[in-house]
Coordinates of C-alpha atoms in Angstrom, one line a residue:
M20 CA 60.4 85.7 139.6
A21 CA 60.1 82.3 138.1
L22 CA 59.1 80.7 141.4
S23 CA 56.2 83.1 141.6
V24 CA 54.5 81.5 138.6
P25 CA 51.2 80.1 139.9
V26 CA 50.6 76.3 139.9
A27 CA 47.5 77.0 137.9
V28 CA 49.8 77.9 135.0
L29 CA 52.8 75.6 135.6
A30 CA 50.9 72.2 135.7
P31 CA 48.7 72.8 132.6
L32 CA 51.6 74.3 130.6
A33 CA 53.8 71.3 131.4
I34 CA 51.1 69.2 129.7
G35 CA 50.1 71.5 127.0
A36 CA 53.5 72.7 125.8
P37 CA 54.6 69.3 124.3
I38 CA 51.2 68.9 122.6
L39 CA 51.5 72.4 121.0
G40 CA 55.1 71.6 120.1
A41 CA 54.1 68.3 118.5
C42 CA 51.4 70.1 116.5
L43 CA 53.9 72.7 115.3
L44 CA 56.4 70.0 114.2
L45 CA 53.7 68.1 112.3
T46 CA 52.6 71.3 110.6
V47 CA 56.0 72.7 109.4
G48 CA 58.3 69.8 110.0
R49 CA 58.6 68.7 106.4
R50 CA 59.3 72.2 105.2
V51 CA 62.3 73.0 107.5
P52 CA 65.7 71.4 107.8
R53 CA 66.2 68.4 110.0
R54 CA 68.4 70.3 112.4
L55 CA 65.7 72.8 113.1
V56 CA 63.3 70.0 113.8
D57 CA 65.8 68.4 116.2
G58 CA 66.5 71.7 117.9
T59 CA 62.8 72.6 118.3
A60 CA 61.9 69.3 119.8
V61 CA 64.8 69.5 122.3
A62 CA 63.8 73.1 123.2
V63 CA 60.2 72.1 123.9
A64 CA 61.3 69.1 126.0
A65 CA 63.8 71.3 127.9
L66 CA 61.0 73.8 128.6
V67 CA 58.8 71.1 130.0
L68 CA 61.7 69.9 132.1
A69 CA 62.1 73.5 133.5
L70 CA 58.4 73.7 134.3
D71 CA 58.5 70.4 136.0
V72 CA 61.5 71.4 138.1
L73 CA 59.7 74.6 139.2
L74 CA 56.7 72.4 140.1
L75 CA 58.9 70.1 142.1
V76 CA 60.5 73.1 143.9
R77 CA 57.1 74.6 144.7
S78 CA 55.5 71.4 145.9
A79 CA 58.5 70.5 148.0
G80 CA 58.6 74.0 149.6
D81 CA 54.9 74.0 150.4
P82 CA 54.1 73.1 154.0
A83 CA 51.3 70.8 153.0
G84 CA 53.3 69.2 150.2
H85 CA 50.3 69.1 147.8
L86 CA 49.4 71.8 145.2
A87 CA 46.1 71.4 143.4
T88 CA 44.5 73.2 140.5
W89 CA 41.3 72.8 138.6
I90 CA 40.9 73.5 135.0
G91 CA 38.1 73.5 132.5
G92 CA 35.8 75.7 134.6
W93 CA 35.3 73.2 137.4
G94 CA 36.5 73.4 141.0
P95 CA 36.4 71.7 144.4
G96 CA 32.7 72.7 144.7
S97 CA 31.8 70.2 141.8
P98 CA 34.0 67.2 142.6
A99 CA 32.1 64.6 140.6
L100 CA 33.3 66.1 137.3
G101 CA 36.3 68.2 136.3
I102 CA 40.0 68.1 135.6
A103 CA 42.0 68.2 138.8
L104 CA 45.8 68.4 138.7
V105 CA 47.5 67.6 142.0
A106 CA 51.3 68.0 142.3
D107 CA 53.3 66.7 145.2
P108 CA 57.1 66.1 145.2
F109 CA 56.5 62.5 144.1
A110 CA 54.4 63.3 141.1
A111 CA 56.5 66.3 140.1
G112 CA 59.7 64.3 140.5
A113 CA 58.3 61.6 138.2
A114 CA 57.5 64.3 135.7
V115 CA 61.0 65.6 136.0
I116 CA 62.5 62.2 135.2
A117 CA 60.1 61.8 132.2
A118 CA 61.2 65.2 130.8
A119 CA 64.9 64.7 131.5
L120 CA 64.9 61.3 129.7
T121 CA 62.9 62.8 126.8
V122 CA 65.6 65.5 126.4
A123 CA 68.3 62.8 126.5
A124 CA 66.4 60.7 123.9
L125 CA 65.9 63.7 121.6
V126 CA 69.6 64.7 121.8
Y127 CA 70.6 61.1 121.0
T128 CA 68.2 61.2 118.0
W129 CA 70.3 64.0 116.3
H130 CA 72.6 61.4 114.6
Y131 CA 70.1 58.6 114.7
L132 CA 67.3 57.3 112.4
D133 CA 68.3 59.3 109.3
S134 CA 64.9 58.5 107.8
A135 CA 63.0 59.9 110.8
E136 CA 60.9 62.9 109.9
A137 CA 59.2 65.4 112.2
H138 CA 56.5 62.9 113.2
F139 CA 59.0 60.9 115.2
H140 CA 59.9 64.0 117.3
A141 CA 56.2 64.8 117.5
L142 CA 55.4 61.4 118.9
L143 CA 58.1 61.7 121.5
L144 CA 56.6 65.0 122.6
L145 CA 53.1 63.6 122.7
F146 CA 54.5 60.7 124.8
L147 CA 55.9 63.3 127.2
A148 CA 52.6 65.0 127.4
G149 CA 50.8 61.7 128.3
M150 CA 53.3 60.8 131.0
T151 CA 53.2 64.3 132.6
G152 CA 49.4 64.4 132.5
F153 CA 49.2 60.9 134.0
V154 CA 51.3 61.7 137.1
L155 CA 49.6 65.0 137.7
S156 CA 46.0 63.9 137.3
G157 CA 43.8 63.9 140.4
D158 CA 41.0 62.1 138.7
L159 CA 40.6 58.4 137.7
F160 CA 39.1 59.1 134.3
D161 CA 41.7 61.7 133.5
M162 CA 44.4 59.3 134.5
F163 CA 42.8 56.8 132.0
V164 CA 42.8 59.4 129.3
F165 CA 46.5 60.3 129.7
F166 CA 47.2 56.6 130.1
E167 CA 45.6 55.9 126.7
L168 CA 47.5 58.9 125.1
M169 CA 50.7 57.5 126.5
G170 CA 49.8 54.0 125.2
A171 CA 48.6 55.0 121.7
V172 CA 51.8 57.0 121.1
A173 CA 53.9 54.1 122.5
Y174 CA 52.4 51.7 120.1
A175 CA 53.2 54.0 117.2
L176 CA 56.8 54.5 118.4
T177 CA 57.3 50.7 118.9
G178 CA 56.3 50.0 115.4
F179 CA 58.0 53.1 113.9
R180 CA 60.1 51.0 111.5
V181 CA 56.9 49.7 109.9
E182 CA 58.8 48.2 107.0
E183 CA 60.1 45.5 109.3
P184 CA 57.7 42.6 110.1
T185 CA 59.1 42.1 113.6
S186 CA 58.6 45.8 114.4
V187 CA 54.9 45.5 113.4
Q188 CA 54.5 42.3 115.4
G189 CA 56.0 43.8 118.6
A190 CA 53.9 46.9 118.3
L191 CA 50.8 44.8 117.7
A192 CA 51.4 42.6 120.8
F193 CA 52.2 45.7 122.9
G194 CA 49.0 47.5 121.6
V195 CA 46.6 44.6 122.0
V196 CA 47.8 43.6 125.5
N197 CA 48.0 47.1 126.9
S198 CA 44.7 48.1 125.4
F199 CA 43.0 45.1 126.9
G200 CA 44.5 46.0 130.2
A201 CA 43.3 49.6 129.8
Y202 CA 39.7 48.5 129.0
V203 CA 39.8 46.4 132.2
T204 CA 40.8 49.5 134.1
L205 CA 38.0 51.5 132.4
T206 CA 35.5 48.8 133.5
G207 CA 36.7 49.3 137.1
I208 CA 36.3 53.0 136.8
G209 CA 32.8 52.5 135.5
V210 CA 32.0 50.1 138.4
L211 CA 33.2 52.6 141.0
Y212 CA 31.4 55.5 139.3
A213 CA 28.2 53.6 139.3
Q214 CA 28.5 52.9 143.0
T215 CA 29.7 56.3 144.2
G216 CA 29.0 58.8 141.5
Q217 CA 32.6 60.1 141.8
L218 CA 35.6 60.0 139.5
G219 CA 38.1 62.2 141.3
L220 CA 40.6 60.4 143.5
A221 CA 39.8 62.5 146.6
P222 CA 35.9 62.4 146.3
L223 CA 36.1 58.7 145.5
A224 CA 38.2 58.1 148.6
V225 CA 35.6 60.0 150.8
A226 CA 32.8 58.1 149.2
L227 CA 34.4 54.7 149.8
Q228 CA 35.6 55.5 153.3
G229 CA 33.7 53.5 155.9
R230 CA 32.3 51.0 153.5
P231 CA 33.0 47.3 154.2
P232 CA 35.6 45.8 151.9
G233 CA 33.0 43.8 149.9
A234 CA 32.9 42.5 146.4
V235 CA 32.4 46.0 144.8
V236 CA 35.4 47.5 146.6
V237 CA 37.7 44.5 145.9
G238 CA 36.5 44.2 142.3
G239 CA 36.9 47.9 141.7
F240 CA 40.5 47.8 143.1
V241 CA 41.5 44.7 141.0
L242 CA 40.0 46.0 137.8
V243 CA 41.4 49.6 138.1
V244 CA 44.9 48.5 138.9
T245 CA 45.1 45.8 136.3
G246 CA 45.8 48.2 133.5
F247 CA 48.5 49.8 135.6
C248 CA 50.0 46.4 136.4
V249 CA 50.2 45.7 132.7
K250 CA 52.0 48.9 132.0
A251 CA 54.3 48.1 134.9
A252 CA 55.0 44.7 133.5
L253 CA 54.4 42.8 136.7
V254 CA 54.2 39.0 136.4
P255 CA 52.0 37.7 134.8
F256 CA 51.1 40.9 133.0
H257 CA 54.7 41.3 131.6
F258 CA 54.7 39.3 128.4
W259 CA 54.5 42.3 126.0
L260 CA 57.6 44.1 127.3
D261 CA 60.5 42.2 125.8
D262 CA 58.9 42.0 122.4
A263 CA 58.3 45.8 122.4
H264 CA 61.8 46.6 123.6
A265 CA 63.4 44.3 121.1
V266 CA 62.0 46.2 118.1
A267 CA 61.4 49.8 119.4
P268 CA 64.0 52.4 118.4
T269 CA 66.7 53.0 121.0
P270 CA 65.5 56.4 122.2
V271 CA 62.0 54.9 122.7
C272 CA 63.5 52.1 124.9
V273 CA 65.0 54.7 127.1
L274 CA 61.6 56.1 127.9
F275 CA 59.9 52.7 128.1
S276 CA 62.3 51.2 130.7
G277 CA 63.5 54.5 132.3
I278 CA 60.1 55.9 133.2
M279 CA 57.0 54.5 131.4
V280 CA 57.0 51.1 133.2
E281 CA 57.6 52.8 136.5
L282 CA 54.6 55.1 135.9
G283 CA 52.5 51.9 135.9
L284 CA 53.7 51.4 139.5
Y285 CA 53.0 55.0 140.3
G286 CA 49.4 54.5 139.1
V287 CA 49.0 51.3 141.3
F288 CA 50.3 52.9 144.4
R289 CA 48.7 56.4 143.9
V290 CA 45.3 54.7 143.7
T291 CA 46.1 52.4 146.5
T292 CA 47.2 55.0 149.0
V293 CA 44.6 57.6 148.3
V294 CA 41.5 55.6 147.5
F295 CA 41.7 52.0 148.7
G296 CA 44.3 52.0 151.5
P297 CA 41.9 52.8 154.3
V298 CA 39.2 50.4 153.0
L299 CA 41.2 47.2 152.2
P300 CA 43.2 45.6 155.0
H301 CA 46.8 46.8 155.1
A302 CA 48.2 43.4 155.7
D303 CA 46.4 42.0 152.6
L304 CA 47.7 44.7 150.4
Q305 CA 51.2 44.2 151.7
R306 CA 51.0 40.5 151.0
T307 CA 49.6 41.1 147.5
F308 CA 52.5 43.3 146.5
L309 CA 55.1 41.1 148.2
V310 CA 53.9 38.1 146.2
L311 CA 53.7 39.9 142.9
G312 CA 57.0 41.7 143.4
T313 CA 58.9 38.5 144.3
L314 CA 57.5 36.6 141.3
T315 CA 58.4 39.4 139.0
A316 CA 61.9 39.9 140.4
L317 CA 62.8 36.2 140.2
L318 CA 61.4 35.5 136.8
G319 CA 62.9 38.7 135.3
A320 CA 66.3 38.0 136.7
V321 CA 66.4 34.4 135.4
L322 CA 65.2 35.4 131.9
C323 CA 67.6 38.4 131.8
F324 CA 70.6 36.1 132.4
L325 CA 69.5 33.7 129.6
Q326 CA 69.4 36.4 126.9
R327 CA 71.9 37.0 124.1
H328 CA 69.8 39.8 122.5
L329 CA 71.1 42.9 124.4
K330 CA 67.8 44.9 124.3
R331 CA 65.8 41.8 125.5
L332 CA 68.4 41.3 128.2
L333 CA 67.9 44.9 129.4
A334 CA 64.1 44.6 129.1
Y335 CA 64.0 41.5 131.4
S336 CA 66.4 43.4 133.7
T337 CA 63.7 46.1 133.9
I338 CA 61.1 43.5 134.8
A339 CA 63.3 42.1 137.6
H340 CA 63.9 45.6 139.1
V341 CA 60.2 46.5 138.8
G342 CA 59.7 43.5 141.1
L343 CA 62.1 44.9 143.6
F344 CA 60.4 48.3 143.4
T345 CA 57.0 46.7 144.0
I346 CA 58.3 44.9 147.1
A347 CA 59.6 48.2 148.5
F348 CA 56.6 50.3 147.6
G349 CA 54.4 47.5 148.9
T350 CA 55.5 48.1 152.5
L351 CA 53.1 51.2 152.2
D352 CA 55.3 53.0 154.8
P353 CA 57.6 56.0 154.4
A354 CA 60.9 54.1 154.5
G355 CA 60.0 51.6 151.9
T356 CA 58.4 54.3 149.7
A357 CA 61.4 56.5 149.9
G358 CA 63.8 53.6 149.1
A359 CA 61.7 52.5 146.2
A360 CA 61.6 56.1 144.8
L361 CA 65.4 56.4 145.1
Y362 CA 65.8 53.0 143.5
V363 CA 63.5 54.1 140.6
A364 CA 65.4 57.3 140.0
G365 CA 68.8 55.6 140.1
H366 CA 67.6 52.8 137.9
A367 CA 66.1 55.3 135.4
A368 CA 69.6 56.9 134.9
T369 CA 71.5 53.6 134.7
K370 CA 69.1 51.6 132.5
S371 CA 68.6 54.5 130.1
A372 CA 72.4 54.8 129.7
L373 CA 72.7 51.0 129.1
F374 CA 70.0 51.2 126.4
L375 CA 72.0 54.0 124.7
V376 CA 75.0 51.7 124.9
A377 CA 73.0 49.0 123.2
G378 CA 71.9 51.4 120.5
S379 CA 75.4 52.6 119.9
I380 CA 76.5 48.9 119.6
L381 CA 73.8 48.3 117.0
D382 CA 74.7 51.4 115.0
R383 CA 78.5 50.6 115.2
Y384 CA 78.5 46.9 114.6
G385 CA 75.1 46.2 113.0
S386 CA 73.9 43.7 115.7
V387 CA 72.9 43.5 119.3
D388 CA 73.7 39.8 119.5
E389 CA 76.1 39.2 122.4
I390 CA 77.4 36.0 120.9
D391 CA 77.8 37.1 117.3
L392 CA 79.7 40.2 118.6
H393 CA 82.3 38.3 120.5
G394 CA 85.4 40.5 120.5
A395 CA 84.0 42.9 117.9
G396 CA 84.6 46.0 120.1
R397 CA 88.2 45.4 121.1
R398 CA 89.3 48.7 119.6
A399 CA 86.6 50.7 121.4
R400 CA 88.0 53.1 124.1
V401 CA 85.1 54.7 126.0
L402 CA 82.0 52.6 125.6
P403 CA 83.5 49.4 127.2
W404 CA 84.1 51.2 130.5
L405 CA 80.8 53.0 130.4
M406 CA 79.0 49.7 129.9
L407 CA 80.9 48.1 132.8
L408 CA 80.1 51.0 135.0
G409 CA 76.4 50.6 134.1
G410 CA 76.5 46.9 134.9
F411 CA 78.0 47.5 138.3
A412 CA 75.5 50.3 139.0
L413 CA 72.7 47.9 138.1
A414 CA 74.1 45.4 140.6
G415 CA 73.9 48.1 143.3
L416 CA 77.5 49.2 143.6
P417 CA 78.0 52.1 146.0
P418 CA 78.0 55.0 145.6
F419 CA 75.6 54.9 142.7
G420 CA 72.0 56.1 143.3
S421 CA 70.7 52.7 142.3
G422 CA 72.8 51.2 145.1
L423 CA 71.5 53.8 147.6
G424 CA 67.9 53.0 146.6
K425 CA 68.6 49.3 146.9
A426 CA 70.2 49.7 150.4
V427 CA 67.3 51.8 151.7
S428 CA 64.7 49.5 150.2
E429 CA 66.4 46.4 151.7
E430 CA 66.4 47.8 155.2
A431 CA 62.8 49.0 154.9
V432 CA 61.4 45.8 153.6
A433 CA 63.3 43.7 156.3
E434 CA 61.9 46.0 159.0
A435 CA 58.4 45.7 157.5
G436 CA 58.3 41.9 158.2
A437 CA 60.3 40.3 155.4
P438 CA 63.8 39.5 156.9
W439 CA 64.7 37.4 153.8
A440 CA 64.2 40.4 151.4
P441 CA 67.8 41.7 151.5
A442 CA 69.0 38.3 150.2
L443 CA 66.4 38.6 147.3
F444 CA 67.6 42.1 146.5
V445 CA 71.2 41.0 146.5
L446 CA 70.5 38.0 144.3
V447 CA 68.3 39.8 141.7
S448 CA 70.7 42.8 141.5
A449 CA 73.7 40.5 141.1
V450 CA 72.1 38.4 138.4
T451 CA 70.9 41.3 136.3
G452 CA 74.2 43.1 136.7
A453 CA 76.1 40.0 135.8
A454 CA 74.3 39.7 132.5
V455 CA 75.4 43.2 131.5
L456 CA 79.0 42.6 132.7
R457 CA 79.1 39.3 130.8
A458 CA 77.9 41.0 127.6
A459 CA 80.4 43.9 128.0
C460 CA 83.4 41.5 128.6
R461 CA 82.4 39.3 125.7
I462 CA 81.7 42.1 123.2
Y463 CA 84.5 44.6 124.1
F464 CA 87.2 42.5 125.6
G465 CA 86.7 39.1 123.8
L466 CA 86.8 37.3 127.1
G467 CA 85.7 33.7 127.4
S468 CA 85.6 30.9 124.9
R469 CA 83.8 31.7 121.6
P470 CA 80.4 30.2 122.3
D471 CA 78.3 28.1 120.0
K472 CA 76.0 30.5 118.1
D473 CA 73.1 28.1 118.2
T474 CA 72.9 27.9 122.0
A475 CA 69.2 27.0 122.1
P476 CA 66.5 26.5 119.6
L477 CA 64.2 29.0 121.3
D478 CA 67.0 31.5 121.9
T479 CA 66.2 34.9 120.4
K480 CA 69.2 36.1 118.4
G481 CA 70.1 39.8 118.2
S482 CA 70.1 40.3 114.5
E483 CA 68.6 43.8 113.8
E484 CA 68.9 46.4 111.2
A485 CA 71.1 49.4 112.1
E486 CA 69.2 52.6 112.9
V487 CA 71.5 54.7 110.8
K488 CA 72.4 54.7 107.1
G489 CA 75.7 52.8 107.1
L490 CA 77.4 51.7 110.2
L491 CA 79.1 54.3 112.3
K492 CA 82.9 54.5 112.3
R493 CA 82.8 56.3 115.6
V494 CA 80.1 57.2 118.1
P495 CA 79.3 60.9 117.7
A496 CA 79.2 63.3 120.7
T497 CA 75.4 63.7 120.5
M498 CA 75.0 60.0 121.1
L499 CA 77.8 59.7 123.7
G500 CA 77.0 62.8 125.6
P501 CA 73.5 61.8 126.9
L502 CA 75.0 58.4 127.9
V503 CA 77.7 60.0 130.0
V504 CA 75.3 62.5 131.6
L505 CA 72.8 59.8 132.6
L506 CA 75.5 57.7 134.3
A507 CA 76.9 60.8 136.0
G508 CA 73.3 61.6 137.2
G509 CA 73.0 58.2 138.6
L510 CA 76.2 58.7 140.5
V511 CA 75.2 62.1 141.8
L512 CA 72.0 60.7 143.3
G513 CA 74.1 58.4 145.5
V514 CA 76.6 61.0 146.7
L515 CA 74.7 64.3 147.3
P516 CA 74.1 64.6 151.0
G517 CA 70.6 66.0 150.8
V518 CA 69.1 63.4 148.5
P519 CA 67.9 60.8 151.1
Q520 CA 66.2 63.6 153.1
A521 CA 64.5 64.9 150.0
F522 CA 63.2 61.5 149.0
A523 CA 62.1 60.8 152.6
E524 CA 60.0 64.0 152.6
A525 CA 58.6 63.2 149.2
A526 CA 57.5 59.8 150.5
D527 CA 55.8 61.4 153.5
H528 CA 53.8 63.6 151.2
F529 CA 52.9 60.7 148.9
L530 CA 51.5 58.7 151.8
D531 CA 49.8 61.7 153.4
R532 CA 46.2 60.9 152.4
A533 CA 44.7 63.6 154.5
G534 CA 46.9 66.2 152.9
Y535 CA 46.0 65.0 149.4
L536 CA 42.3 65.2 150.2
A537 CA 42.6 68.6 151.8
S538 CA 44.5 70.0 148.8
A539 CA 42.0 68.5 146.3
F540 CA 39.0 70.0 148.3
G541 CA 40.7 73.4 148.8
T542 CA 40.9 73.1 152.6
A543 CA 43.8 73.4 155.0
A544 CA 45.5 70.4 156.5
A545 CA 48.3 69.9 158.9
P546 CA 51.6 68.9 157.2
A547 CA 52.7 65.3 157.4
A548 CA 55.0 64.5 160.3
P549 CA 58.5 64.1 158.9
S550 CA 60.0 60.6 158.9
P551 CA 63.7 60.1 159.5
A552 CA 65.8 59.9 156.3
S553 CA 67.8 56.8 155.7
G554 CA 70.9 57.0 153.6
W555 CA 74.0 54.9 153.3
T556 CA 74.5 52.5 156.2
T557 CA 77.2 50.0 156.9
S558 CA 75.0 47.1 156.0
G559 CA 73.8 48.8 152.9
V560 CA 77.3 49.4 151.7
V561 CA 78.4 45.8 152.5
L562 CA 75.4 44.3 150.7
G563 CA 76.0 46.6 147.7
L564 CA 79.6 45.4 147.5
V565 CA 78.5 41.8 147.9
S566 CA 76.0 42.0 145.1
S567 CA 78.6 43.7 142.9
A568 CA 81.2 41.1 143.6
L569 CA 78.6 38.3 143.1
A570 CA 77.7 39.9 139.7
A571 CA 81.4 39.9 138.6
L572 CA 81.8 36.2 139.7
L573 CA 78.6 35.2 137.9
A574 CA 79.7 37.0 134.8
L575 CA 83.1 35.3 134.8
A576 CA 81.4 31.9 135.5
A577 CA 79.2 32.4 132.5
L578 CA 82.1 33.4 130.3
Y579 CA 84.3 30.4 131.3
R580 CA 81.6 27.9 132.1
D581 CA 83.3 25.3 129.8
R582 CA 86.1 25.2 132.4
L583 CA 83.9 24.7 135.3
P584 CA 82.5 21.4 136.5
G585 CA 79.1 20.8 134.9
P586 CA 75.9 19.5 136.5
S587 CA 75.0 15.9 136.4
A588 CA 73.1 14.5 133.5
V589 CA 69.9 14.6 135.5
G590 CA 70.4 18.1 136.7
R591 CA 71.2 19.2 133.1
R592 CA 68.0 17.7 131.8
I593 CA 65.9 19.3 134.5
G594 CA 67.6 22.7 134.0
D595 CA 67.1 22.5 130.2
A596 CA 63.5 21.5 130.7
V597 CA 62.8 24.5 133.0
V598 CA 64.6 26.9 130.7
A599 CA 62.7 25.6 127.6
R600 CA 59.4 25.9 129.5
L601 CA 60.1 29.5 130.5
R602 CA 61.1 30.4 127.0
G603 CA 58.0 28.6 125.6
L604 CA 55.7 30.6 127.8
H605 CA 57.0 33.8 126.1
S606 CA 55.7 32.5 122.7
G607 CA 54.9 35.8 121.0
H608 CA 51.3 34.8 120.5
I609 CA 48.9 37.5 121.5
G610 CA 46.2 35.0 122.6
D611 CA 48.6 33.5 125.1
Y612 CA 49.4 36.9 126.5
I613 CA 45.8 37.8 126.9
T614 CA 45.2 34.5 128.7
W615 CA 48.0 35.3 131.1
L616 CA 46.5 38.8 131.7
L617 CA 43.3 37.2 132.8
V618 CA 45.2 34.8 135.0
G619 CA 46.8 37.9 136.6
V620 CA 43.4 39.4 137.2
A621 CA 42.3 36.2 139.0
L622 CA 45.6 36.2 141.0
L623 CA 45.1 39.7 142.1
G624 CA 41.5 39.0 143.1
A625 CA 42.6 35.9 145.0
L626 CA 45.4 37.7 146.9
V627 CA 43.2 40.6 147.9
G628 CA 39.7 39.0 148.2
L629 CA 40.2 35.5 149.6
P630 CA 41.6 36.6 152.9
L631 CA 38.5 38.8 153.3
L632 CA 36.2 35.9 152.6
A633 CA 38.2 33.7 155.0
G634 CA 37.9 36.3 157.7

């Protein structure tokens, strides 16, 4: 019976339900008990999750793999205007992740932020509406609208503790940088509309097809994807992310790192595959994403390992993994896309769980400073092992879903012409996993020598106000439960037999441009030819074990570095100078970040446009 609900109802309701729920909470939230507010918010998010799952099942079961609906009185006969919603397994799957993480964040909130009133829950529901609308939109301008809804709510959530200056500063940096990127995207949308008279992805793709890849096409592509690159925190668009994560409430960090950043990549590659893929040279696009992804992965990994502030550490880990996702998505082929999607799903579960661990540490011990908390958690029984599991999952340990995504991505990128990529994936995964393992061993087991608290003048310390009234004597089940469920979900992704095939089929539909256009125009199209699914392989398991072992060794080396032979004086000076320079670039000054955003625009233009000029 449920599966017979038409898509014309499912998709709009998945977007509208959280908006209506938010309005309800804002209207009566102050007049009802807090428990009723919590329960209502969770129920609305759970309803959206159920709708998204139905949408995923319907789209995955459809032969064409794309389900389109038009709302607002428009239809395929008037493609220049209108609100088109297009669901495929990829988009619906992203919506499922967003809703699932929102449920987890809201359950965690039950014993969190005692001062939070209904507007906090309403903001989370509005954020869910923005994310759902963004992935289902089949129109560039509507994507921008939901992108801005998502952004505006995110700024408010980041600065939720408005009484703290650092919270306001982080929210301001986040808001200014992301808004500037959004306006660049809006400029690109205007350029394309002026040239083609179209805003829908499908009509725009048809209008651009056959045009030479001149300045308008290249400029339109660069401008449109810039805002998405900012949201995805690709280097050098990434500077806002660690500041925002450091001050945002823990449930908000779950949504930021678990899905919002990845939705930036979704926007980049949805626009690329549907609109610009046939127009811009395939090799140039691959090279662009390979360069951006490699820079992002390496810089994120290095800065992750240098952190003592747990939330900043996890934020830079997200940047590093976004780089790996970009490399895999950037193959623009089914194998790489399936691997990247698997990696994103596994990472969402693992990273969200680790942020909940960090929030529990803050509310239990009053700090997220790895060095200050040396040995503070020796009496803890459950969280130490969960944090260690999360660290190894981040490093790609089989059979976690993150390890499976890493294995499939490594093989796909190597086959796509980058034989060195598996080494990069192993290195970045190991370094980010090692940072988490080091922190867990230092905080919960007291391993290593007690380090100097003033390790570097530019080091960001992890002193923060607890998010509850009075420190917790024990972590309640409502905070521990989502953490366990998320880690278990990440494990299930790696062991269920049908998962690789499901992601392979989703990747086929995501790259099936003809099917997307046919669905948007209301015509029939032949289903995409199925690609072979790639799951665990011997090389994938071996590389996952290697990266996990390397992570453990790096963590131990960091803990006991005073017992290891040090570098020469010259090497130490060079290393210190490089680290100081990297830290100095992340100055916290909004003007610097805007400058780097413009540098990123120029870099994108050069990577895509210069080969065309040279040719």
